[in-house]
PDB file of C-alpha atoms in Angstrom:
ATOM      1  CA  MET A 256       1.085   9.622 -33.359  1.00 51.00           C
ATOM      2  CA  LEU A 257       1.585   6.766 -31.146  1.00 54.00           C
ATOM      3  CA  LYS A 258      -0.492   5.693 -28.336  1.00 59.00           C
ATOM      4  CA  LYS A 259       1.111   5.637 -24.832  1.00 61.00           C
ATOM      5  CA  GLU A 260       0.522   2.063 -23.697  1.00 61.00           C
ATOM      6  CA  LYS A 261      -1.147   1.720 -20.356  1.00 62.00           C
ATOM      7  CA  LYS A 262       1.239   0.214 -18.139  1.00 69.00           C
ATOM      8  CA  ASP A 263       0.093  -2.469 -15.962  1.00 70.00           C
ATOM      9  CA  ILE A 264       0.867  -1.828 -11.667  1.00 70.00           C
ATOM     10  CA  ASP A 265       2.903  -4.730 -10.416  1.00 74.00           C
ATOM     11  CA  PRO A 266       0.990  -6.832  -7.977  1.00 76.00           C
ATOM     12  CA  ARG A 267       4.513  -6.882  -6.157  1.00 78.00           C
ATOM     13  CA  ILE A 268       4.810  -3.633  -5.414  1.00 80.00           C
ATOM     14  CA  VAL A 269       1.202  -3.587  -4.463  1.00 79.00           C
ATOM     15  CA  ILE A 270       2.138  -5.810  -1.686  1.00 83.00           C
ATOM     16  CA  ILE A 271       5.630  -4.649  -0.718  1.00 84.00           C
ATOM     17  CA  ILE A 272       3.477  -1.410   0.363  1.00 83.00           C
ATOM     18  CA  LEU A 273       1.035  -3.480   2.181  1.00 82.00           C
ATOM     19  CA  LEU A 274       4.034  -5.640   3.831  1.00 84.00           C
ATOM     20  CA  VAL A 275       5.896  -2.086   4.941  1.00 84.00           C
ATOM     21  CA  GLY A 276       2.747  -0.584   5.893  1.00 81.00           C
ATOM     22  CA  LEU A 277       1.636  -4.315   8.159  1.00 82.00           C
ATOM     23  CA  VAL A 278       6.115  -3.886   9.823  1.00 82.00           C
ATOM     24  CA  CYS A 279       5.339  -0.024  10.885  1.00 78.00           C
ATOM     25  CA  GLN A 280       2.557  -1.071  12.375  1.00 77.00           C
ATOM     26  CA  SER A 281       4.341  -3.908  14.954  1.00 78.00           C
ATOM     27  CA  LEU A 282       7.299  -1.526  15.089  1.00 76.00           C
ATOM     28  CA  PRO A 283       6.365  -0.652  18.686  1.00 73.00           C
ATOM     29  CA  THR A 284       5.688  -4.193  19.745  1.00 73.00           C
ATOM     30  CA  ILE A 285       8.820  -5.251  17.899  1.00 72.00           C
ATOM     31  CA  ILE A 286      11.007  -2.630  19.917  1.00 73.00           C
ATOM     32  CA  ASP A 287       9.000  -2.537  22.953  1.00 69.00           C
ATOM     33  CA  VAL A 288       7.885   0.932  23.216  1.00 69.00           C
ATOM     34  CA  ASP A 289       5.133   2.121  26.148  1.00 71.00           C
ATOM     35  CA  SER A 290       4.923   5.131  24.817  1.00 73.00           C
ATOM     36  CA  ASP A 291       1.144   5.582  23.117  1.00 77.00           C
ATOM     37  CA  THR A 292       2.745   8.886  21.275  1.00 79.00           C
ATOM     38  CA  SER A 293       5.326   6.428  19.199  1.00 75.00           C
ATOM     39  CA  THR A 294       2.450   3.760  18.453  1.00 76.00           C
ATOM     40  CA  VAL A 295       0.125   6.462  17.265  1.00 79.00           C
ATOM     41  CA  VAL A 296       2.974   7.584  15.131  1.00 81.00           C
ATOM     42  CA  TYR A 297       3.625   4.409  13.960  1.00 78.00           C
ATOM     43  CA  THR A 298       0.083   3.760  13.208  1.00 80.00           C
ATOM     44  CA  VAL A 299      -0.577   6.871  11.152  1.00 83.00           C
ATOM     45  CA  ILE A 300       2.760   5.668   8.807  1.00 83.00           C
ATOM     46  CA  ALA A 301       1.331   1.925   8.796  1.00 83.00           C
ATOM     47  CA  LEU A 302      -2.039   3.595   7.185  1.00 84.00           C
ATOM     48  CA  GLY A 303      -0.110   5.853   4.681  1.00 85.00           C
ATOM     49  CA  PHE A 304       0.771   2.989   3.094  1.00 84.00           C
ATOM     50  CA  GLU A 305      -2.201   0.932   3.448  1.00 83.00           C
ATOM     51  CA  ILE A 306      -4.253   3.761   1.854  1.00 86.00           C
ATOM     52  CA  ILE A 307      -1.281   4.213  -0.969  1.00 86.00           C
ATOM     53  CA  ALA A 308      -1.143   0.392  -2.157  1.00 83.00           C
ATOM     54  CA  LEU A 309      -5.307   1.322  -1.811  1.00 84.00           C
ATOM     55  CA  ILE A 310      -4.947   3.459  -4.692  1.00 86.00           C
ATOM     56  CA  LEU A 311      -2.631   1.696  -7.170  1.00 83.00           C
ATOM     57  CA  TYR A 312      -5.151  -1.505  -7.321  1.00 81.00           C
ATOM     58  CA  VAL A 313      -8.239   1.074  -7.813  1.00 82.00           C
ATOM     59  CA  VAL A 314      -5.678   3.087 -10.522  1.00 82.00           C
ATOM     60  CA  ASP A 315      -5.335  -0.180 -11.890  1.00 79.00           C
ATOM     61  CA  ILE A 316      -8.934  -1.655 -12.017  1.00 77.00           C
ATOM     62  CA  ASN A 317      -9.639   1.612 -13.942  1.00 81.00           C
ATOM     63  CA  LYS A 318      -6.814   1.267 -16.259  1.00 80.00           C
ATOM     64  CA  ASN A 319      -7.552  -2.537 -16.750  1.00 76.00           C
ATOM     65  CA  PRO A 320     -11.028  -3.563 -16.171  1.00 74.00           C
ATOM     66  CA  ASN A 321     -10.898  -6.368 -17.696  1.00 78.00           C
ATOM     67  CA  LYS A 322      -7.915  -8.214 -15.504  1.00 74.00           C
ATOM     68  CA  TYR A 323     -10.423  -7.987 -12.867  1.00 68.00           C
ATOM     69  CA  LYS A 324     -13.700  -9.350 -14.520  1.00 72.00           C
ATOM     70  CA  LYS A 325     -14.180 -13.696 -14.149  1.00 65.00           C
TER      71      LYS A 325
END
């Protein structure tokens, strides 16, 4: 039987997800919205993207522990 290869998570994907989260967090300021509701919505969306990026990073550390050792 063939073993499945461990695929590395591309760090560019994590960086892109974090950048999208930062853009979502800064959107209320860019579009000059004074509503608290929209600020909360954009902050929750940004937190969602940042949590996804963190989960991907932790999964990559668990799959490839030697990659992150000094």
